[in-house]
Amino acid sequence: MPAPAAAGAAGAERAGRFARFWSANGAGYMFLAPWLIGFMVLTAGPALISLYLSLTDFDLLRPPNWVGTANYERIFTADAKFMASMRVTLFFVIFSVPLKLAFALAVAVALNRGIRGLPLYRAIFYLPSLLGTSVAIAVLWRQLFARDGLVNSFLATFGIEGPSWISHPDYALWTLIILSVWQFGSPMIIFLAGLRQIPTDMYEAASLDGASKSRQFWKITLPLLTPVIFFNAVVQTIESFKAFTPAFIISGGTGGPVNSTLFYTLYLYQEAFGFLRMGYASALAWILVVIIAAFTALSFLSSRYWVHYDD
Amino acid sequence: MTTRIDRRGVLAGAAAFGSLGALGIPAAWAQDARIRLLWWGSQNRNERTAAVIDLFTGANPGVAVEGESAGWDAYWARLATQTAGGNAPDVMQMDYRYIFEYARRGVLLALDDAMADGALDLSGFSQEAIAGGQVDGKTYGVSLGANSSTMIVSQAAFEEAGVALPEKGITWDDFAARAAELTEKAGKRGFYGSADAGGLEPTFEGWLRQRGKALYDAESKLGFDAEDATAWFAMWQAMRESGACVPADLQALDQLNIETSMVSLGHAGVSFAHSNQIVGYQGMSQTPLVMVPYPIGGPDSKPGQYLKPSMFFSLSANSGVPAEAAGFVSFFVNDPAATEVLGVERGVPESAPVREALKASLDALGQAQIDYIESLGDLAGPLPPPPPAGAGEIQFALKRINEEVGFGTPPEAGAEALISEATAILERG
């Protein structure tokens, strides 16, 4: 080899290190490859490109021009719709997640009493979660909560004349929260599994000591279930931030009436495909990523104060 | 290692070979040109368009047409995504609002050469009809039919209640009184005389033009001021209060399509629409509907409505088969059999010979459209200047602000919000 000896030695050492690394880990990476390639090409790559596009004025039809942080500056200083959509989304997250978890837990506790036909009930209660994000259910919701829908027919039997819930700015978002709570199936299944993990001798000991059922729930069930509650809370919070289909269908893509259902994702969609501002929409998307990450980090930080791990 | 072909292997091979056929592999050697076509519309339109595609491929062996359709909402997202991916359809349906944005961004093919060499025959079109598809002096769109704004009136609702139908030339004041009378005499819960068109851009534009104003002027600035907008919002607020039009929570059910319009949902006797949509509206209604021009401002009211191309066909600038695509569009607007299948569902055809030939074969709804367009007379004025970039967003803002007024914001505040938002959108472009 004509190269200087020192460089050659360094090169050989590098090659040797790589060979050692490869012989130890190569097989692992080979097994990982199908997932890794998919992640790089389908997730990480597009995400990085969108980060670049968020610094441009890309309009889908022409090549993007670099605009620096102008999109972000506009979002934070001159975009009333950004604030409006943020308010709607936060309201939705703050009410739908706790309500949904409470409902899921209540049903799970009821089902955990060893009733007959549990698999059947479990399936029935899980069903809405499978259907919930579909277009058909959103359309059904429109029918239920419209002026002459089923809900108002029911209220009319009590002599109450209800408004068109789905298209009234004071109530429209609540119908979406109810729709979300109704899809309590997946947290319920996880709660049910968590309840099964709690040793029954704890309850036996407690009832021997004369603890009431509700006291048992607050002092045994809930504390031992906190890891499961934590998991469900994180997953559902992320899901709620990303909610899109129901608002899109129910408001016809407008976020109306009066922006009352303008979810953040819906606003992002409007900017990207309605008004062809893909660069601006990319910036909105990255802000959402940061917000979700911040919420998740906060949950993890707070968890050490209220989540009890058994071991 | 020996290769053994068992029965399962043979079956798999046969299935794979069969599915090649399903993927259209044979088309690769049987046909040499493939035109991709994208349009939006109802089921009715899809059937008519598919029938014309069959006619075209029957008459032009060696050319295949691959049609794809979407609803209005999804259409623009799909077109934009396909265009961004370098995969724009060869022929695409275009709207008057979008043709400027797409043409100026270099997506569309200028058709002047194809018109000159005869591949695209528009000899039956009037000069105005061709000009409607021009951007900056070049032709980018072929009008598929003319339409105009209209009121869709439920004849049955008015007759059952014993109220006279609104007539051509009725003033806005009389219209409001007539609608309030219908609400009262019909006496049905959740049924009102008229839809609330305060958030509807074409209706606002017609009303502004009657006042001698415009939605946008030739310099792409707003053609109206806060005083106009206040009067507009106040007029609809008064109609809400008198019960002439539906309350805000009902109007908000309208998603700007035929299926959710107030007449289709049975909430009102009058909706505001475009004349070619009578076909779709009638399809949703059990009882007869008629078209009546917009109300007018009074004796010195100026023409508010105008005839416009309801939609265009445009060609992609990147099309690999521009000659065949131009031939398809030419076939679409000229061929006797094709135009008979299409009827007036996309509006009244622009080609004079086609219009003449159609008269014999039209059904009542088709005839009503031609009659309506011809009856407009001096109610129709010239085509306004092209809408500026951002017009689509302003349309959403108008709808939202009218909702705000309906739910309690004073008309003056609504007008101020509209002016400031619309100005900001236009500046941003």
XYZ file of C-alpha atoms in Angstrom:
740
model
C 0.000 0.000 0.000
C 1.563 3.360 -1.052
C -0.179 5.382 1.672
C 1.846 6.581 4.699
C 2.188 3.907 7.315
C 0.477 5.880 10.116
C -2.636 6.591 8.088
C -2.692 2.998 6.953
C -2.505 1.806 10.524
C -5.319 4.175 11.553
C -7.403 2.990 8.611
C -6.780 -0.608 9.476
C -7.688 0.041 13.069
C -10.938 1.721 11.995
C -11.715 -1.169 9.704
C -10.918 -3.561 12.519
C -13.214 -1.724 14.901
C -15.995 -1.820 12.344
C -15.460 -5.540 11.791
C -15.661 -6.158 15.532
C -18.786 -4.006 15.781
C -20.363 -5.738 12.828
C -19.615 -9.246 14.004
C -21.158 -8.403 17.378
C -24.176 -6.408 16.209
C -24.526 -6.988 12.467
C -27.133 -9.684 12.733
C -29.202 -7.477 15.010
C -29.143 -4.609 12.551
C -29.984 -6.952 9.712
C -33.044 -8.121 11.602
C -33.865 -4.489 12.371
C -33.420 -3.406 8.748
C -36.996 -3.849 7.481
C -38.313 -1.608 10.233
C -35.347 0.767 10.141
C -35.581 1.327 6.397
C -39.321 1.902 6.678
C -38.786 4.371 9.499
C -36.085 6.285 7.615
C -37.935 6.435 4.303
C -41.527 6.821 5.469
C -41.258 8.685 8.788
C -37.926 10.342 9.516
C -37.255 11.439 5.927
C -40.608 13.138 5.308
C -40.458 14.694 8.794
C -37.081 16.271 8.049
C -38.299 17.479 4.675
C -41.322 19.080 6.343
C -38.958 20.798 8.780
C -37.146 22.261 5.786
C -40.425 23.193 4.066
C -41.571 25.010 7.212
C -38.788 27.507 6.493
C -40.028 28.094 2.939
C -43.078 29.475 1.138
C -43.832 26.130 -0.578
C -47.250 26.209 -2.315
C -47.286 22.632 -3.702
C -47.192 23.819 -7.280
C -43.936 25.781 -7.529
C -40.468 25.073 -6.104
C -40.118 26.346 -2.519
C -38.330 29.621 -1.703
C -36.377 30.037 1.523
C -38.103 32.494 3.891
C -36.259 31.720 7.124
C -38.389 31.905 10.251
C -41.045 34.157 8.680
C -43.741 31.465 8.947
C -43.093 30.961 12.653
C -43.007 34.701 13.306
C -46.348 35.144 11.604
C -47.904 32.258 13.546
C -46.905 33.721 16.896
C -47.523 37.403 16.176
C -50.214 37.872 13.532
C -52.352 34.768 13.277
C -55.696 35.011 15.076
C -56.787 31.651 13.684
C -53.768 29.956 15.257
C -54.850 31.199 18.675
C -58.490 30.283 18.008
C -57.620 26.765 16.910
C -55.256 26.342 19.865
C -58.032 27.316 22.276
C -60.466 24.870 20.669
C -57.927 22.038 20.750
C -56.864 22.645 24.350
C -60.507 22.835 25.460
C -61.150 19.550 23.690
C -58.110 17.841 25.240
C -58.751 19.154 28.757
C -62.362 17.964 28.833
C -62.399 14.895 26.614
C -59.381 13.062 28.079
C -60.393 13.048 31.789
C -64.049 12.368 30.952
C -63.132 9.518 28.665
C -60.733 7.973 31.191
C -63.244 8.282 34.042
C -65.927 6.671 31.925
C -63.602 3.894 30.766
C -62.538 3.194 34.353
C -66.125 3.124 35.616
C -67.163 0.624 32.953
C -64.033 -1.473 33.537
C -64.717 -1.641 37.287
C -68.332 -2.633 36.616
C -67.264 -5.342 34.177
C -64.603 -6.614 36.567
C -67.196 -7.846 39.064
C -67.131 -11.241 37.369
C -70.415 -10.908 35.529
C -71.441 -13.614 33.098
C -70.846 -13.059 29.390
C -67.936 -10.707 30.024
C -66.313 -11.281 26.588
C -69.574 -10.276 24.924
C -69.931 -7.062 26.932
C -66.274 -6.272 26.397
C -66.748 -6.610 22.654
C -69.888 -4.483 22.651
C -68.258 -1.701 24.649
C -65.180 -1.835 22.470
C -67.152 -1.529 19.261
C -67.463 2.293 19.239
C -63.678 2.588 19.331
C -63.429 0.633 16.121
C -66.116 2.707 14.434
C -65.490 6.008 16.146
C -62.985 7.674 13.875
C -64.848 6.628 10.756
C -66.669 9.001 8.457
C -69.923 7.095 8.888
C -70.059 7.729 12.643
C -69.356 11.431 12.187
C -72.229 11.579 9.721
C -74.431 9.680 12.187
C -73.466 12.213 14.876
C -74.664 15.019 12.647
C -78.029 13.295 12.378
C -78.291 12.684 16.118
C -77.528 16.236 17.166
C -79.180 18.203 14.362
C -82.259 20.354 15.013
C -84.704 17.556 14.198
C -82.358 14.788 15.308
C -82.883 11.974 17.758
C -81.606 13.927 20.763
C -84.132 16.712 20.282
C -86.952 14.229 19.641
C -86.117 12.701 23.005
C -86.015 16.124 24.698
C -89.313 17.051 23.043
C -91.074 14.304 25.014
C -90.230 16.354 28.100
C -91.415 19.520 26.404
C -87.874 20.846 25.899
C -87.152 22.470 22.552
C -83.430 21.932 21.879
C -81.310 23.910 19.431
C -79.357 22.355 16.582
C -76.544 21.203 18.862
C -74.128 20.308 16.102
C -74.287 23.732 14.448
C -74.491 26.043 17.456
C -71.183 27.591 18.548
C -71.983 27.075 22.255
C -72.570 23.340 21.933
C -70.863 22.062 18.762
C -67.561 21.317 20.480
C -69.368 19.463 23.274
C -70.960 17.098 20.772
C -67.449 16.269 19.597
C -66.306 15.734 23.191
C -69.224 13.345 23.739
C -68.289 11.532 20.538
C -64.756 11.160 21.849
C -65.884 9.967 25.304
C -68.161 7.424 23.648
C -65.052 5.802 22.149
C -63.820 4.681 25.543
C -63.150 1.113 24.391
C -59.373 0.921 24.186
C -58.596 2.578 27.555
C -61.351 0.392 29.055
C -59.677 -2.816 27.810
C -56.362 -1.653 29.255
C -58.006 -0.736 32.589
C -59.672 -4.126 32.673
C -56.322 -5.831 32.235
C -54.866 -3.577 34.953
C -57.681 -4.432 37.373
C -56.987 -8.137 36.876
C -53.418 -7.552 38.021
C -54.432 -6.314 41.460
C -54.072 -9.208 43.951
C -57.444 -10.192 45.405
C -55.972 -10.860 48.861
C -55.612 -7.106 49.293
C -59.361 -6.688 48.988
C -59.918 -9.658 51.323
C -57.657 -8.146 53.929
C -59.352 -4.769 53.556
C -62.858 -6.129 53.926
C -61.772 -8.140 57.001
C -60.651 -4.821 58.421
C -64.092 -3.425 57.645
C -63.205 -1.149 54.719
C -66.236 -0.234 52.592
C -66.321 -0.881 48.843
C -65.773 2.775 47.995
C -62.910 3.021 50.477
C -61.368 -0.065 48.878
C -61.655 1.614 45.493
C -59.957 4.830 46.607
C -57.281 3.194 48.779
C -56.451 0.030 46.833
C -57.781 0.035 43.278
C -56.885 3.568 42.300
C -53.322 3.702 43.687
C -52.415 0.315 42.242
C -53.901 1.307 38.920
C -51.923 4.552 38.581
C -49.356 3.121 36.118
C -52.210 2.094 33.823
C -53.961 5.442 34.294
C -50.714 7.190 33.441
C -50.256 5.152 30.285
C -53.846 5.773 29.167
C -53.620 9.481 29.936
C -50.493 9.944 27.824
C -51.849 7.949 24.890
C -55.257 9.627 24.958
C -53.786 13.118 25.262
C -51.696 12.575 22.160
C -54.691 11.110 20.327
C -56.874 14.086 21.281
C -54.334 16.613 20.049
C -54.342 14.802 16.736
C -58.157 14.480 16.389
C -59.273 15.434 12.916
C -61.950 13.330 11.206
C -64.970 14.145 13.405
C -64.458 17.893 13.197
C -63.757 17.691 9.481
C -66.945 15.786 8.732
C -69.212 17.549 11.185
C -68.248 21.048 10.091
C -67.769 20.195 6.438
C -64.094 21.081 6.719
C -64.785 24.665 7.806
C -64.333 24.346 11.581
C -67.624 26.173 11.968
C -69.932 27.430 13.243
C -67.868 30.520 14.074
C -64.622 28.499 14.314
C -66.040 26.648 17.331
C -64.792 23.279 16.019
C -61.652 24.566 14.327
C -59.292 21.903 15.642
C -55.616 22.628 15.204
C -55.274 19.770 12.729
C -58.233 21.094 10.763
C -56.684 24.547 10.531
C -53.430 22.955 9.424
C -55.294 21.009 6.735
C -57.078 24.159 5.517
C -53.810 26.052 5.196
C -52.090 23.172 3.396
C -54.717 22.015 0.952
C -57.407 24.695 0.993
C -55.163 27.719 0.596
C -52.058 25.939 -0.776
C -49.721 27.231 1.925
C -47.786 24.023 2.496
C -44.763 25.792 3.988
C -46.907 27.590 6.542
C -48.788 24.377 7.317
C -45.485 22.573 7.868
C -44.547 25.207 10.438
C -47.921 24.687 12.147
C -47.273 20.943 12.182
C -43.892 21.359 13.868
C -45.397 23.583 16.515
C -47.933 20.834 17.214
C -45.082 18.317 17.525
C -43.373 20.532 20.094
C -46.602 21.056 22.033
C -47.389 17.334 22.170
C -43.813 16.580 23.190
C -44.012 19.213 25.936
C -47.281 17.806 27.274
C -45.860 14.289 27.248
C -42.695 15.414 29.010
C -44.780 17.208 31.646
C -46.821 14.054 32.206
C -43.647 12.039 32.726
C -42.190 14.630 35.093
C -45.398 14.775 37.136
C -45.707 10.989 37.167
C -43.090 10.539 39.874
C -45.432 12.334 42.296
C -48.577 10.317 41.672
C -47.757 7.076 39.881
C -46.970 4.128 42.151
C -44.996 1.300 40.677
C -45.370 -1.865 42.669
C -41.805 -3.056 42.390
C -31.636 -28.487 -4.477
C -34.318 -29.541 -6.923
C -37.183 -27.388 -8.013
C -40.529 -28.980 -7.538
C -43.654 -27.397 -8.852
C -46.626 -28.539 -6.869
C -50.248 -27.768 -7.423
C -50.190 -24.777 -5.082
C -47.267 -23.289 -7.012
C -49.121 -23.604 -10.280
C -52.168 -21.943 -8.819
C -50.097 -19.077 -7.421
C -48.434 -18.586 -10.781
C -51.745 -18.560 -12.569
C -53.158 -16.079 -10.078
C -50.139 -13.817 -10.494
C -50.496 -13.944 -14.253
C -54.200 -13.217 -13.990
C -53.631 -10.243 -11.735
C -51.219 -8.772 -14.275
C -54.243 -8.499 -16.500
C -56.134 -6.728 -13.758
C -53.277 -4.251 -13.421
C -53.773 -3.210 -16.997
C -50.620 -4.776 -18.400
C -52.315 -5.799 -21.669
C -53.240 -2.150 -22.210
C -49.549 -1.431 -22.553
C -49.305 -3.172 -25.885
C -52.863 -2.734 -27.100
C -53.010 1.041 -26.690
C -50.367 3.654 -27.032
C -51.958 6.771 -25.487
C -53.534 7.025 -22.055
C -55.370 10.187 -20.955
C -55.975 10.716 -17.255
C -59.078 12.737 -16.438
C -60.063 14.185 -13.055
C -63.349 15.903 -12.245
C -65.572 16.756 -9.295
C -69.298 16.273 -9.091
C -72.326 14.257 -8.128
C -73.181 10.665 -9.009
C -75.329 11.956 -11.848
C -72.327 13.728 -13.370
C -70.091 10.692 -12.904
C -72.469 8.515 -14.911
C -72.761 11.014 -17.751
C -68.996 11.526 -17.887
C -68.286 7.787 -17.892
C -70.699 7.344 -20.801
C -68.879 10.033 -22.815
C -65.534 8.361 -22.080
C -66.926 5.146 -23.570
C -68.127 7.027 -26.656
C -64.709 8.650 -27.067
C -62.660 5.480 -26.715
C -65.074 3.730 -29.079
C -64.475 6.395 -31.726
C -60.702 6.637 -31.080
C -59.093 3.202 -30.972
C -55.603 3.428 -29.577
C -56.518 5.966 -26.921
C -57.590 5.046 -23.402
C -59.175 7.433 -20.911
C -58.763 6.818 -17.223
C -61.407 8.785 -15.332
C -61.309 9.667 -11.653
C -63.804 11.768 -9.716
C -64.060 13.330 -6.264
C -66.382 15.545 -4.272
C -65.751 19.302 -4.333
C -64.051 19.279 -0.895
C -61.629 16.487 -1.654
C -61.090 17.522 -5.249
C -58.730 20.438 -4.691
C -56.627 18.572 -2.154
C -56.279 15.664 -4.562
C -55.460 17.863 -7.536
C -52.878 19.854 -5.583
C -51.211 16.708 -4.252
C -51.083 15.026 -7.636
C -49.706 18.193 -9.209
C -47.047 18.545 -6.508
C -46.035 14.931 -7.109
C -45.493 15.622 -10.809
C -48.488 13.435 -11.527
C -51.148 15.948 -12.586
C -54.032 14.523 -14.642
C -53.812 15.275 -18.373
C -57.306 16.763 -18.344
C -58.712 18.352 -15.192
C -61.935 20.106 -14.358
C -61.218 23.720 -13.325
C -63.125 26.408 -11.496
C -63.164 30.129 -12.310
C -61.617 30.932 -8.930
C -58.750 28.488 -9.229
C -57.870 28.784 -12.907
C -55.892 31.982 -12.283
C -53.860 30.472 -9.448
C -53.107 27.303 -11.405
C -52.385 29.057 -14.692
C -50.076 31.640 -13.141
C -48.174 28.926 -11.296
C -47.397 27.249 -14.602
C -49.498 24.144 -14.008
C -51.797 24.555 -17.011
C -51.105 24.277 -20.716
C -51.955 27.254 -22.937
C -54.460 25.965 -25.486
C -53.988 28.618 -28.169
C -51.738 26.394 -30.329
C -54.170 23.503 -30.170
C -56.969 25.880 -31.142
C -54.946 27.221 -34.057
C -54.046 23.819 -35.490
C -57.576 22.493 -35.144
C -56.944 19.821 -32.510
C -59.248 21.805 -30.238
C -62.271 23.066 -32.112
C -64.047 25.946 -30.386
C -65.554 27.434 -33.541
C -69.064 27.197 -32.089
C -68.097 29.238 -29.003
C -68.843 32.938 -28.684
C -65.920 35.283 -28.105
C -67.107 35.879 -24.511
C -67.258 32.144 -23.832
C -63.632 31.705 -24.937
C -62.519 34.830 -23.041
C -63.972 33.375 -19.832
C -61.203 30.764 -19.877
C -58.361 33.197 -20.563
C -55.694 34.284 -18.108
C -53.298 37.094 -18.995
C -54.266 36.887 -22.656
C -53.832 33.124 -23.115
C -56.508 30.435 -23.128
C -56.174 27.923 -20.299
C -59.722 26.651 -19.902
C -62.539 25.430 -22.145
C -65.909 26.333 -20.661
C -68.136 23.276 -20.211
C -71.289 25.325 -19.875
C -72.719 28.641 -18.782
C -74.650 29.207 -15.600
C -75.776 32.062 -13.425
C -76.789 32.561 -9.833
C -80.372 31.718 -9.012
C -82.848 31.186 -6.249
C -84.113 27.612 -6.027
C -87.746 27.933 -4.964
C -89.927 25.128 -3.669
C -93.120 25.649 -5.619
C -95.034 23.193 -3.454
C -94.118 24.934 -0.194
C -95.434 28.283 -1.422
C -98.579 26.846 -3.027
C -99.528 24.716 -0.026
C -99.273 27.750 2.242
C -101.177 29.901 -0.231
C -98.349 32.393 -0.663
C -97.445 33.799 -4.087
C -94.067 32.639 -5.389
C -91.370 35.346 -5.554
C -91.300 36.645 -9.117
C -88.558 37.926 -11.364
C -87.776 41.542 -10.423
C -89.066 41.337 -6.818
C -87.193 43.706 -4.481
C -85.196 42.470 -1.504
C -87.701 44.162 0.855
C -90.681 42.470 -0.763
C -88.795 39.192 -0.841
C -88.179 39.429 2.910
C -91.874 40.130 3.518
C -92.916 37.254 1.245
C -90.562 34.849 2.987
C -91.825 35.919 6.421
C -95.369 35.337 5.209
C -94.452 31.803 4.091
C -92.879 31.052 7.474
C -96.009 32.187 9.261
C -98.618 30.582 7.004
C -96.762 27.276 6.701
C -96.577 27.178 10.507
C -94.224 24.205 10.696
C -91.574 23.917 13.361
C -88.106 24.212 11.810
C -89.422 25.519 8.479
C -88.781 29.075 7.279
C -89.401 31.064 4.128
C -85.821 31.413 3.011
C -82.314 30.159 3.616
C -79.854 32.648 5.122
C -77.587 33.711 2.264
C -75.749 36.366 4.274
C -72.610 34.217 4.262
C -72.853 33.207 0.623
C -70.268 34.911 -1.552
C -72.132 34.833 -4.926
C -75.256 36.303 -3.326
C -73.259 39.035 -1.590
C -71.517 39.792 -4.883
C -74.815 40.024 -6.786
C -76.241 42.370 -4.173
C -73.102 44.550 -4.242
C -73.226 44.808 -8.034
C -76.856 45.898 -7.819
C -75.624 48.793 -5.653
C -73.009 49.678 -8.252
C -70.199 48.156 -6.160
C -68.199 44.971 -6.672
C -66.632 42.222 -4.603
C -63.191 42.932 -6.097
C -62.122 45.668 -8.475
C -59.796 45.323 -11.442
C -56.776 46.048 -9.196
C -57.652 43.029 -7.009
C -58.692 45.280 -4.121
C -61.978 45.112 -2.236
C -64.768 46.724 -4.252
C -66.959 47.529 -1.234
C -66.648 49.333 2.082
C -67.791 48.861 5.669
C -71.041 50.690 5.001
C -72.031 48.189 2.301
C -71.108 45.228 4.481
C -73.037 46.659 7.443
C -76.161 47.083 5.314
C -75.772 43.521 4.027
C -75.385 41.898 7.440
C -78.174 44.083 8.868
C -80.556 43.037 6.094
C -80.091 39.347 6.925
C -80.217 40.031 10.656
C -83.596 41.724 10.151
C -84.774 38.686 8.168
C -83.671 36.376 10.977
C -85.537 38.491 13.502
C -88.734 38.609 11.442
C -88.565 34.862 10.845
C -88.168 35.362 7.103
C -85.012 33.271 7.017
C -83.713 30.337 9.039
C -81.978 31.014 12.372
C -78.200 30.795 12.544
C -78.027 27.320 14.087
C -79.969 25.865 11.157
C -78.026 27.742 8.493
C -74.788 26.420 9.990
C -75.856 22.916 8.946
C -75.305 23.988 5.332
C -71.915 22.738 4.164
C -72.112 24.560 0.839
C -73.314 21.535 -1.049
C -76.660 20.543 -2.482
C -77.290 17.736 0.002
C -77.104 20.021 3.055
C -78.820 23.084 1.597
C -81.805 24.407 3.508
C -84.279 23.456 0.747
C -82.872 19.920 0.493
C -83.046 19.489 4.279
C -86.623 20.781 4.291
C -85.816 23.788 6.461
C -86.657 26.517 3.931
C -88.682 27.304 0.836
C -85.867 29.148 -0.944
C -82.150 28.374 -1.348
C -79.485 30.334 -3.211
C -77.477 28.419 -5.824
C -76.295 28.225 -9.447
C -78.623 27.427 -12.312
C -76.936 24.172 -13.416
C -77.395 22.854 -9.867
C -81.180 22.679 -10.372
C -80.561 19.145 -11.671
C -78.955 18.115 -8.380
C -81.464 20.010 -6.239
C -84.419 18.431 -8.000
C -82.816 15.031 -7.432
C -82.932 15.689 -3.682
C -86.541 16.906 -3.659
C -89.854 15.055 -3.966
C -91.760 18.165 -5.054
C -91.159 20.475 -8.022
C -88.557 23.252 -7.754
C -88.365 26.348 -9.928
C -85.655 28.936 -10.586
C -86.201 32.636 -9.957
C -83.525 35.329 -10.428
C -82.110 37.063 -7.346
C -84.254 39.848 -5.892
C -83.169 43.356 -6.931
C -82.504 46.581 -5.065
C -85.267 48.696 -6.590
C -86.040 50.634 -9.777
C -82.504 52.042 -10.161
C -80.844 48.741 -9.278
C -77.988 47.740 -11.598
C -77.497 44.248 -13.063
C -76.233 42.017 -10.249
C -76.033 38.603 -11.842
C -73.835 37.540 -14.714
C -73.388 34.572 -16.994
C -70.257 32.697 -16.189
C -68.557 29.482 -17.180
C -69.769 26.969 -14.584
C -66.504 25.031 -14.948
C -63.695 24.370 -17.406
C -61.584 21.581 -18.710
C -57.881 22.465 -18.523
C -54.837 20.529 -19.692
C -51.737 19.845 -17.662
C -48.575 21.630 -18.791
C -46.689 18.383 -18.150
C -49.058 16.124 -20.056
C -47.345 13.462 -22.140
C -50.332 13.283 -24.476
C -51.349 16.931 -25.097
C -52.693 16.301 -28.614
C -54.895 13.409 -27.515
C -56.037 15.347 -24.456
C -57.005 18.340 -26.600
C -58.843 15.934 -28.890
C -60.786 14.564 -25.934
C -61.833 18.041 -24.788
C -62.843 18.927 -28.337
C -64.933 15.731 -28.497
C -66.468 16.548 -25.113
C -67.817 19.958 -26.169
C -68.649 19.268 -29.833
C -69.575 15.638 -30.545
C -73.364 15.350 -31.031
C -73.704 12.045 -29.201
C -71.449 13.139 -26.318
C -73.141 16.490 -25.800
C -76.532 14.804 -25.844
C -75.414 12.482 -23.034
C -74.026 15.425 -21.062
C -77.119 17.580 -21.527
C -77.015 20.741 -19.427
C -75.805 19.078 -16.232
C -72.586 21.143 -16.343
C -74.457 24.255 -17.493
C -75.841 25.411 -20.836
C -73.316 24.402 -23.561
C -71.316 27.263 -25.028
C -71.295 25.949 -28.596
C -74.211 27.433 -30.532
C -74.775 24.406 -32.825
C -74.711 22.090 -29.804
C -77.233 24.253 -27.981
C -79.495 24.236 -31.022
C -79.277 20.457 -31.411
C -79.939 19.903 -27.710
C -83.257 21.747 -27.679
C -85.040 18.787 -29.251
C -83.778 16.233 -26.754
C -83.807 18.166 -23.466
C -85.978 17.156 -20.559
C -87.981 19.696 -18.595
C -85.133 20.558 -16.211
C -82.720 21.092 -19.082
C -85.223 23.260 -20.887
C -85.832 25.228 -17.686
C -82.126 26.041 -17.504
C -81.958 27.348 -21.034
C -85.131 29.345 -20.447
C -83.748 30.737 -17.216
C -80.474 31.860 -18.784
C -82.340 33.451 -21.700
C -84.880 35.116 -19.416
C -82.258 36.955 -17.356
C -81.998 39.690 -19.970
C -81.051 43.008 -18.393
C -80.701 41.453 -14.930
C -77.352 40.053 -16.110
C -74.299 42.287 -16.402
C -70.719 41.835 -17.585
C -68.319 39.249 -16.134
C -66.440 40.763 -13.156
C -62.628 40.919 -13.177
C -60.873 37.698 -12.124
C -60.928 37.016 -8.372
C -57.572 37.759 -6.699
C -55.451 35.190 -4.898
C -56.984 34.691 -1.460
C -60.572 34.974 -2.714
C -61.222 31.417 -1.575
C -60.155 32.293 1.955
C -62.284 35.451 2.005
C -65.274 33.326 1.033
C -64.755 31.310 4.250
C -64.368 34.516 6.273
C -67.681 35.888 4.958
C -69.463 32.677 5.925
C -67.973 32.696 9.420
C -68.665 36.390 10.076
C -72.266 36.054 8.944
C -72.568 33.207 11.448
C -71.127 35.462 14.147
C -73.752 38.112 13.351
C -76.420 35.414 13.442
C -75.249 34.365 16.899
C -75.196 37.884 18.318
C -72.383 40.095 16.967
C -73.733 43.506 15.803
C -73.725 43.972 11.991
C -71.358 46.966 12.281
C -68.761 44.894 14.118
C -69.193 42.082 11.598
C -68.645 44.503 8.726
C -65.475 45.862 10.305
C -64.152 42.361 10.867
C -64.884 41.413 7.257
C -63.112 44.469 5.850
C -60.025 44.087 8.025
C -59.713 40.321 7.515
C -60.311 40.486 3.772
C -57.779 43.300 3.407
C -55.193 41.323 5.358
C -55.790 38.204 3.247
C -55.445 40.170 -0.002
C -52.198 41.756 1.195
C -50.811 38.354 2.063
C -51.868 36.985 -1.323
